[in-house]
Amino acid sequence: MAERVVVVGAQWGDEGKGKVIDILSEKADYVVRYQGGNNAGHTVVVGEDELILHLIPSGILHKGKVCVIGNGVVIDPEALKAEITYLESKGIKINNNLRISDCAHLIFPYHKVLDKLREEKFSRTKIGTTGRGIGPCYTDKFSRNGIRIADLLNKRVFREKLEANIEEKNAIFRKVYKYKTFSFKKIFRQYSDFAEEIKPYVCNCSLLLNQAIKEGKKILFEGAQGTLLDIDHGTYPFVTSSNSTAGGACVGTGIGPNKIDKTIGIVKAYTTRVGEGPFPTEFSEKLMNKIRSIGKEFGATTGRPRRCGWFDAVIVRHAVCINGLDTIVVTKLDVLDMMPSLKICVGYSYKGKLYDNFPSDIEVLWKAKPVYEELPGWQQSTKGIKEFSALPKNAHVYLKRLEQLVGAKIEIVSIGSERTQTLFV
Ligand code: GDP
Ligand code: IMO
Ligand code: MG
């Protein structure tokens, strides 16, 4: 493993980052989340057990790794506590294997309610969020009235900031949403208790990681969501509220860009997305139901059915560019095993114009017709295959074509959710 590696989703999330991070974690010393919050759902299958992580880096499943929640992450204390309890119930001890940046922002109950009310009441551009308060928390961060872990640990500062926030939010709830208000006392008490519980984990993330870099430690940066959900480079406004792309790893942890050695993009062999927004290669109903059922395409966080479609080389090429991807990992190839033929989108056509680069104009994304190439399927099971070279010929042809179209080499192919179902190229 290169010294410092960033792993990102190269589509709309749920590409199988959890599985790949789990495998790569074995060789890492540190595993670090740098953005997003418990909107993420990263699945790791260990034998009979399926574990889903939302906030804590997936490296936690390996002994002896330091897992860090960076400053770019937003933390819901309730979700963090529930995740610690969940992991402990699975026999994973949380102690000095977890560190939390003192600059990470906190999600408050009013963020979660605002998230839901905005979607319900002013739903002209309903985004289909996870309802975890992510957007409103980042809104407060960028409008400079957010509350960070360091504030929480200073009772006087915390009291002042929370009072100001609750006063403003309650006025909005009353006047705009005709919704009940929040009690300062109750939240202050709850969060002060939380402060005591997390104190042992709190760190200066930038210092910790820069020291680790000096010592030559191996660091894995675990991206959440996917490139097309990035606030700047995704299908705005149908995105999440953070930089889920590789650049986010630097600002979300406090290390310099020259400290990153490699970026890896995780790509599903087809495409999925949860929530609203344009999806040019989305299947029609019959194929949608088929792939959703074979691929078990239901959200790991909200349980919502995922929308499914053909592989879209336009968006993955965009991801290769935005993240500077050195290599890609193709997951869920096995889901396509029995397909007689496979389509790959190589461009979009709209009003007589051909787009082979990702268009920023949301109207083009909504209305464009995908231009497809069609390749024959392999129509045999790949699930038990042990070597990359043993994949069926047409699977090789499909993967080779994906490489050519997106402009990055495939490093790993995944043919099942288990650790053993992983083929190194
Ligand atoms: P993440 O958010 O990117 O970590 O992905 P999710 O965990 O939300 O969704 C990926 C799903 O696909 C999980 O249920 C994984 O167990 C599963 N998975 C990962 N790789 C493969 C694969 O190669 N084949 C199959 N069939 N399932 C996979
Ligand atoms: P992982 O890390 C898939 C989607 C939501 C919604 C949009 C905004 O498991 O890949 P938010 O709650 O973030 O404000 O919702 O982003 N979304 C995800 N989709 N996987 C995720 O995470 C996602 N996290 C957010 O469905 O469309
Ligand atoms: Mg997921």
Coordinates of C-alpha atoms and ligand atoms in Angstrom, one line a residue:
M1 CA 0.0 0.0 0.0
A2 CA 1.2 3.5 -0.8
E3 CA 1.8 5.6 2.3
R4 CA -1.2 7.9 2.1
V5 CA -4.2 6.8 0.1
V6 CA -7.6 8.5 -0.4
V7 CA -10.5 6.2 -1.3
V8 CA -13.6 7.9 -2.8
G9 CA -16.8 6.9 -4.4
A10 CA -16.8 7.6 -8.1
Q11 CA -20.6 7.6 -8.7
W12 CA -23.5 8.6 -6.4
G13 CA -22.4 6.7 -3.3
D14 CA -22.9 3.1 -2.2
E15 CA -20.2 1.8 -4.6
G16 CA -18.9 -0.6 -2.0
K17 CA -16.4 1.7 -0.3
G18 CA -16.9 -0.1 3.1
K19 CA -15.9 -3.4 1.7
V20 CA -12.8 -2.0 -0.1
I21 CA -11.7 0.1 2.9
D22 CA -12.0 -3.0 5.1
I23 CA -9.7 -4.9 2.8
L24 CA -7.2 -2.0 2.4
S25 CA -7.3 -1.3 6.2
E26 CA -5.4 -4.4 6.9
K27 CA -2.2 -2.7 5.7
A28 CA -3.0 0.8 7.1
D29 CA -2.1 2.2 10.5
Y30 CA -4.7 5.0 10.5
V31 CA -8.1 5.1 8.8
V32 CA -9.7 8.5 8.6
R33 CA -13.1 9.9 7.8
Y34 CA -12.9 13.5 6.4
Q35 CA -16.4 14.6 5.5
G36 CA -20.1 13.8 5.7
G37 CA -21.7 12.4 8.8
N38 CA -24.1 9.5 9.6
N39 CA -25.7 10.0 6.2
A40 CA -23.1 7.4 5.1
G41 CA -23.7 3.7 5.4
H42 CA -20.7 1.6 4.8
T43 CA -21.2 -2.2 4.8
V44 CA -18.6 -4.7 5.7
V45 CA -19.3 -8.4 5.6
V46 CA -17.2 -10.5 8.0
G47 CA -18.1 -14.2 7.8
E48 CA -21.7 -14.5 8.7
D49 CA -21.9 -11.0 10.1
E50 CA -22.9 -7.9 8.2
L51 CA -21.8 -4.7 9.9
I52 CA -22.9 -1.2 8.8
L53 CA -20.8 1.8 9.8
H54 CA -22.1 5.3 9.5
L55 CA -19.7 7.6 11.3
I56 CA -16.8 5.6 12.6
P57 CA -14.2 4.6 9.9
S58 CA -14.6 1.1 8.7
G59 CA -11.0 0.3 9.8
I60 CA -12.4 -0.1 13.4
L61 CA -13.1 -3.7 12.6
H62 CA -9.3 -4.4 12.5
K63 CA -7.3 -4.6 15.7
G64 CA -4.5 -2.1 16.2
K65 CA -5.7 0.6 13.8
V66 CA -6.2 4.2 14.8
C67 CA -9.6 5.5 13.5
V68 CA -10.0 9.2 13.2
I69 CA -13.0 11.4 12.7
G70 CA -11.6 14.5 11.0
N71 CA -12.6 18.1 11.3
G72 CA -14.6 18.0 8.0
V73 CA -17.1 15.5 9.5
V74 CA -20.3 16.5 11.2
I75 CA -21.1 14.5 14.3
D76 CA -24.5 13.6 15.8
P77 CA -23.7 12.6 19.4
E78 CA -26.7 10.3 19.5
A79 CA -25.6 8.5 16.4
L80 CA -22.0 8.3 17.6
K81 CA -23.0 6.8 20.9
A82 CA -25.3 4.3 19.2
E83 CA -22.5 3.3 16.9
I84 CA -20.1 2.8 19.8
T85 CA -22.7 0.6 21.6
Y86 CA -23.4 -1.3 18.4
L87 CA -19.7 -2.0 17.8
E88 CA -19.2 -3.1 21.4
S89 CA -22.2 -5.4 21.1
K90 CA -20.2 -7.0 18.2
G91 CA -17.2 -7.5 20.4
I92 CA -15.2 -4.5 19.1
K93 CA -13.8 -2.4 21.9
I94 CA -13.7 1.4 21.5
N95 CA -10.9 3.0 23.4
N96 CA -7.7 4.6 22.1
N97 CA -8.5 3.2 18.7
L98 CA -10.9 6.2 18.2
R99 CA -9.9 9.8 17.8
I100 CA -12.2 12.7 17.2
S101 CA -11.1 16.1 15.9
D102 CA -11.8 19.0 18.2
C103 CA -12.7 21.1 15.1
A104 CA -15.5 18.8 13.9
H105 CA -19.0 20.4 14.0
L106 CA -21.9 19.0 15.9
I107 CA -25.3 18.1 14.7
F108 CA -28.1 19.3 17.0
P109 CA -31.7 18.2 17.2
Y110 CA -32.9 21.3 15.4
H111 CA -30.7 20.5 12.4
K112 CA -32.5 17.1 12.0
V113 CA -35.9 18.7 12.3
L114 CA -34.9 21.5 9.8
D115 CA -33.6 18.9 7.4
K116 CA -37.0 17.2 7.3
L117 CA -39.1 20.4 7.4
R118 CA -37.2 21.9 4.4
E119 CA -37.9 18.8 2.4
E120 CA -41.5 18.7 3.3
K121 CA -42.5 22.3 3.3
F122 CA -40.4 24.0 0.6
S123 CA -40.1 21.0 -1.6
R124 CA -39.7 22.6 -5.0
T125 CA -36.3 21.0 -5.1
K126 CA -36.8 18.0 -2.8
I127 CA -33.4 16.4 -2.6
G128 CA -34.5 13.2 -0.8
T129 CA -31.9 13.7 2.0
T130 CA -31.2 11.1 4.6
G131 CA -32.9 13.3 7.2
R132 CA -29.9 13.2 9.4
G133 CA -29.5 17.0 9.7
I134 CA -26.4 17.1 7.5
G135 CA -27.3 20.0 5.3
P136 CA -28.5 22.4 8.1
C137 CA -25.4 21.5 10.2
Y138 CA -23.0 22.4 7.3
T139 CA -25.1 25.5 6.7
D140 CA -24.4 26.7 10.2
K141 CA -20.7 25.8 9.8
F142 CA -20.4 28.0 6.7
S143 CA -22.5 30.8 8.1
R144 CA -20.1 30.7 11.0
N145 CA -22.5 30.0 13.8
G146 CA -21.9 26.3 14.0
I147 CA -20.8 24.6 17.3
R148 CA -17.6 22.6 17.3
I149 CA -16.3 19.9 19.6
A150 CA -13.8 22.4 21.1
D151 CA -16.7 24.7 21.9
L152 CA -18.6 21.9 23.6
L153 CA -15.6 21.2 25.8
N154 CA -15.6 24.8 27.0
K155 CA -18.8 25.2 29.1
R156 CA -18.9 29.0 28.9
V157 CA -18.4 29.2 25.1
F158 CA -20.8 26.3 24.6
R159 CA -23.6 28.0 26.7
E160 CA -23.2 31.3 24.8
K161 CA -23.2 29.7 21.3
L162 CA -26.1 27.3 22.1
E163 CA -28.2 30.2 23.5
A164 CA -27.6 32.3 20.4
N165 CA -28.4 29.4 18.1
I166 CA -31.5 28.3 19.9
E167 CA -32.8 31.8 19.9
E168 CA -32.4 32.2 16.2
K169 CA -33.6 28.7 15.3
N170 CA -36.7 28.9 17.5
A171 CA -37.7 32.2 15.8
I172 CA -37.4 30.3 12.4
F173 CA -39.3 27.3 13.7
R174 CA -42.1 29.5 15.0
K175 CA -42.5 32.0 12.2
V176 CA -41.5 30.1 9.1
Y177 CA -42.4 26.5 9.9
K178 CA -45.1 26.9 12.5
Y179 CA -43.3 24.2 14.4
K180 CA -42.7 23.8 18.1
T181 CA -39.6 25.3 19.7
F182 CA -36.5 23.7 21.3
S183 CA -35.6 24.0 25.0
F184 CA -32.1 25.3 25.6
K185 CA -31.9 23.7 29.0
K186 CA -32.6 20.2 27.8
I187 CA -30.1 20.3 24.9
F188 CA -27.5 22.0 27.1
R189 CA -27.7 19.2 29.6
Q190 CA -27.8 16.4 27.0
Y191 CA -24.8 17.8 25.2
S192 CA -22.8 18.6 28.3
D193 CA -23.2 14.9 29.3
F194 CA -22.0 13.9 25.9
A195 CA -18.9 16.2 26.3
E196 CA -17.8 14.2 29.3
E197 CA -18.3 10.9 27.4
I198 CA -16.2 11.9 24.3
K199 CA -13.5 13.9 26.1
P200 CA -11.0 10.9 26.1
Y201 CA -11.3 10.6 22.3
V202 CA -10.8 14.3 21.4
C203 CA -7.6 15.3 19.5
N204 CA -6.0 17.8 17.3
C205 CA -6.5 15.9 14.1
S206 CA -4.0 17.9 12.0
L207 CA -1.2 17.4 14.6
L208 CA -2.0 13.8 15.0
L209 CA -1.9 13.0 11.3
N210 CA 1.1 15.2 10.5
Q211 CA 3.0 13.4 13.3
A212 CA 1.9 10.0 11.8
I213 CA 3.2 11.1 8.4
K214 CA 6.6 12.1 9.9
E215 CA 6.8 8.6 11.4
G216 CA 6.1 7.1 8.0
K217 CA 2.7 5.6 9.0
K218 CA 0.2 4.3 6.4
I219 CA -3.0 6.4 6.3
L220 CA -6.2 5.5 4.5
F221 CA -8.7 8.3 4.0
E222 CA -12.2 6.9 3.8
G223 CA -14.5 9.0 1.6
A224 CA -18.2 8.9 2.2
Q225 CA -20.9 9.5 -0.4
G226 CA -19.6 9.8 -4.0
T227 CA -18.2 12.3 -6.5
L228 CA -21.5 13.1 -8.0
L229 CA -22.8 14.0 -4.6
D230 CA -20.0 16.4 -4.0
I231 CA -21.3 19.9 -3.2
D232 CA -19.1 21.5 -5.9
H233 CA -18.6 18.8 -8.5
G234 CA -21.8 16.8 -8.3
T235 CA -25.3 17.1 -9.7
Y236 CA -26.1 20.2 -7.7
P237 CA -28.4 20.9 -6.0
F238 CA -29.1 17.1 -5.8
V239 CA -26.0 16.5 -3.7
T240 CA -24.8 16.3 -0.1
S241 CA -23.4 19.3 1.7
S242 CA -19.7 18.4 1.8
N243 CA -16.7 17.8 -0.5
S244 CA -16.8 14.1 -0.9
T245 CA -14.1 14.2 -3.5
A246 CA -10.4 13.6 -2.9
G247 CA -9.6 17.2 -2.2
G248 CA -11.8 17.0 0.8
A249 CA -9.3 14.7 2.5
C250 CA -6.9 17.6 2.9
V251 CA -9.2 20.3 4.2
G252 CA -11.2 17.8 6.2
T253 CA -8.2 16.6 8.2
G254 CA -5.6 19.3 8.1
I255 CA -2.9 17.8 6.0
G256 CA -1.2 19.3 2.9
P257 CA -2.1 18.1 -0.6
N258 CA 1.5 17.1 -1.2
K259 CA 1.0 14.4 1.5
I260 CA -1.4 12.4 -0.6
D261 CA 0.3 9.6 -2.6
K262 CA -2.6 7.9 -4.3
T263 CA -6.3 8.2 -4.9
I264 CA -8.5 5.2 -5.6
G265 CA -12.1 5.5 -7.0
I266 CA -14.7 2.9 -6.1
V267 CA -17.0 2.1 -9.0
K268 CA -20.0 -0.2 -9.2
A269 CA -20.1 -2.3 -12.4
Y270 CA -23.4 -0.5 -13.1
T271 CA -24.9 2.7 -11.5
T272 CA -27.1 3.4 -8.5
R273 CA -28.4 6.5 -6.7
V274 CA -30.6 7.1 -3.7
G275 CA -32.8 10.1 -3.4
E276 CA -33.9 12.6 -6.1
G277 CA -32.0 14.1 -9.0
P278 CA -31.0 13.4 -12.6
F279 CA -29.8 10.0 -13.5
P280 CA -29.4 9.7 -17.3
T281 CA -28.8 5.9 -17.5
E282 CA -31.7 4.9 -15.1
F283 CA -33.3 1.6 -16.0
S284 CA -36.9 1.2 -16.9
E285 CA -39.1 -0.6 -14.4
K286 CA -38.5 -4.2 -15.3
L287 CA -34.7 -4.1 -15.4
M288 CA -34.7 -1.8 -12.3
N289 CA -36.6 -4.5 -10.3
K290 CA -34.3 -7.2 -11.5
I291 CA -31.0 -5.6 -10.7
R292 CA -32.3 -4.1 -7.5
S293 CA -33.2 -7.6 -6.3
I294 CA -30.0 -9.3 -7.5
G295 CA -27.8 -6.5 -6.2
K296 CA -29.8 -6.0 -3.0
E297 CA -30.0 -2.4 -3.8
F298 CA -31.5 -0.9 -0.7
G299 CA -30.0 2.0 1.3
A300 CA -27.7 1.0 4.2
T301 CA -28.7 4.1 6.1
T302 CA -32.4 4.7 5.3
G303 CA -33.4 1.3 3.7
R304 CA -34.8 3.2 0.7
P305 CA -34.8 1.3 -2.6
R306 CA -31.9 2.5 -4.7
R307 CA -32.5 3.6 -8.3
C308 CA -30.4 1.5 -10.7
G309 CA -29.1 2.0 -14.2
W310 CA -26.4 1.2 -16.8
F311 CA -22.8 2.0 -16.2
D312 CA -22.2 5.7 -17.1
A313 CA -18.7 6.3 -18.4
V314 CA -19.4 10.1 -18.6
I315 CA -19.8 10.5 -14.8
V316 CA -16.9 8.1 -14.0
R317 CA -14.6 9.9 -16.4
H318 CA -15.6 13.1 -14.6
A319 CA -14.7 11.4 -11.3
V320 CA -11.3 10.3 -12.6
C321 CA -10.6 13.9 -13.5
I322 CA -12.0 15.6 -10.3
N323 CA -10.3 13.2 -7.9
G324 CA -7.1 12.6 -10.0
L325 CA -7.9 8.9 -9.7
D326 CA -4.8 6.7 -10.1
T327 CA -6.8 3.5 -10.2
I328 CA -10.3 2.3 -9.8
V329 CA -11.9 -0.7 -8.1
V330 CA -14.9 -2.3 -9.8
T331 CA -17.5 -3.8 -7.4
K332 CA -20.6 -5.9 -7.8
L333 CA -19.5 -7.4 -11.2
D334 CA -21.3 -10.6 -10.1
V335 CA -24.7 -8.7 -10.2
L336 CA -24.4 -8.6 -14.0
D337 CA -23.5 -12.3 -14.3
M338 CA -26.7 -13.4 -16.0
M339 CA -27.3 -10.4 -18.3
P340 CA -27.4 -11.4 -22.0
S341 CA -26.0 -8.0 -23.0
L342 CA -24.7 -4.9 -21.2
K343 CA -25.0 -1.3 -22.1
I344 CA -22.4 1.4 -21.3
C345 CA -23.2 5.1 -21.6
V346 CA -20.4 6.8 -23.6
G347 CA -22.0 10.3 -24.0
Y348 CA -25.2 12.3 -23.7
S349 CA -27.2 13.7 -26.6
Y350 CA -29.4 16.8 -26.1
K351 CA -30.8 19.2 -28.7
G352 CA -28.6 17.8 -31.4
K353 CA -25.4 18.2 -29.3
L354 CA -23.2 15.4 -28.1
Y355 CA -21.8 15.7 -24.6
D356 CA -18.9 13.4 -23.8
N357 CA -17.9 15.5 -20.7
F358 CA -20.1 15.9 -17.7
P359 CA -22.4 18.9 -18.2
S360 CA -23.0 21.3 -15.3
D361 CA -26.4 22.4 -16.8
I362 CA -29.0 20.6 -14.7
E363 CA -31.5 20.8 -17.6
V364 CA -29.1 18.8 -19.9
L365 CA -28.6 16.2 -17.1
W366 CA -32.4 15.9 -16.7
K367 CA -33.3 15.7 -20.4
A368 CA -30.3 14.3 -22.2
K369 CA -30.5 10.9 -23.8
P370 CA -27.6 8.5 -23.1
V371 CA -25.6 7.3 -26.1
Y372 CA -24.9 3.6 -25.5
E373 CA -22.4 1.0 -26.6
E374 CA -23.6 -2.6 -26.2
L375 CA -21.4 -5.5 -25.2
P376 CA -22.3 -9.2 -24.9
G377 CA -22.8 -10.6 -21.3
W378 CA -21.0 -13.6 -19.9
Q379 CA -24.0 -15.4 -18.5
Q380 CA -22.2 -17.5 -16.0
S381 CA -21.6 -17.1 -12.3
T382 CA -18.4 -15.3 -11.2
K383 CA -19.0 -15.6 -7.5
G384 CA -16.6 -18.4 -6.7
I385 CA -13.7 -17.2 -9.0
K386 CA -10.4 -16.9 -7.2
E387 CA -8.2 -15.3 -9.8
F388 CA -8.7 -12.2 -12.0
S389 CA -7.5 -14.1 -15.0
A390 CA -10.2 -16.8 -14.5
L391 CA -13.1 -14.3 -15.1
P392 CA -15.1 -15.2 -18.2
K393 CA -13.8 -13.7 -21.5
N394 CA -16.7 -11.3 -21.9
A395 CA -16.3 -10.0 -18.4
H396 CA -12.7 -9.2 -19.3
V397 CA -13.9 -7.4 -22.5
Y398 CA -16.4 -5.4 -20.4
L399 CA -13.8 -4.4 -17.8
K400 CA -11.2 -3.5 -20.5
R401 CA -13.8 -1.2 -22.2
L402 CA -14.6 0.5 -18.8
E403 CA -10.9 1.2 -18.3
Q404 CA -10.6 2.7 -21.8
L405 CA -13.6 4.8 -21.5
V406 CA -13.0 6.2 -18.0
G407 CA -9.2 6.6 -18.4
A408 CA -8.0 4.7 -15.3
K409 CA -6.7 1.3 -14.6
I410 CA -8.6 -1.3 -12.6
E411 CA -6.8 -2.4 -9.5
I412 CA -9.3 -4.7 -7.9
V413 CA -12.5 -6.4 -9.0
S414 CA -15.1 -7.4 -6.5
I415 CA -17.5 -10.3 -7.1
G416 CA -19.4 -10.6 -3.8
S417 CA -19.7 -8.8 -0.5
E418 CA -17.3 -11.2 1.4
R419 CA -13.6 -10.4 1.9
T420 CA -12.6 -13.5 -0.1
Q421 CA -14.6 -12.4 -3.1
T422 CA -12.0 -9.9 -4.2
L423 CA -9.7 -10.2 -7.2
F424 CA -6.5 -8.3 -7.4
V425 CA -5.5 -7.4 -10.9
Ligands
GDP1 P1 -20.7 2.1 0.5 O1 -21.6 3.1 1.0 O2 -19.9 2.6 -0.7 O3 -19.7 1.5 1.6 O4 -21.6 0.9 0.0 P2 -22.8 0.3 0.8 O5 -22.3 -0.6 1.9 O6 -23.8 1.3 1.1 O7 -23.4 -0.6 -0.4 C1 -22.7 -1.6 -1.0 C2 -23.5 -3.0 -0.9 O8 -22.9 -3.9 -1.8 C3 -23.2 -3.6 0.5 O9 -24.4 -4.3 0.9 C4 -22.1 -4.5 0.3 O10 -22.1 -5.6 1.2 C5 -22.4 -5.0 -1.1 N1 -21.2 -5.4 -1.9 C6 -20.0 -4.8 -2.0 N2 -19.2 -5.3 -2.9 C7 -20.0 -6.3 -3.5 C8 -19.8 -7.1 -4.6 O11 -18.8 -7.2 -5.3 N3 -20.9 -7.9 -5.0 C9 -22.0 -7.9 -4.3 N4 -23.0 -8.7 -4.8 N5 -22.3 -7.1 -3.3 C10 -21.3 -6.3 -2.9
IMO2 P1 -22.4 6.4 1.4 O1 -21.2 6.9 2.1 C1 -25.8 7.2 -1.2 C2 -27.7 11.2 -0.7 C3 -29.1 11.2 -0.2 C4 -29.6 12.5 -0.9 C5 -28.4 13.4 -0.9 C6 -28.4 14.4 0.2 O2 -23.1 5.2 2.1 O3 -22.1 6.2 0.0 P2 -27.9 14.3 2.8 O4 -28.6 13.5 3.9 O5 -26.5 14.0 2.7 O6 -28.2 15.7 2.9 O7 -28.6 13.8 1.4 O8 -27.3 12.5 -0.8 N1 -26.7 10.5 0.1 C7 -26.2 9.3 -0.2 N2 -26.5 8.4 -1.2 N3 -24.8 6.9 -0.3 C8 -24.5 7.8 0.7 O9 -23.5 7.6 1.5 C9 -25.2 9.0 0.8 N4 -25.2 10.0 1.7 C10 -26.1 10.9 1.2 O10 -29.8 10.1 -0.5 O11 -29.9 12.1 -2.3
MG3 MG -23.6 3.3 1.6

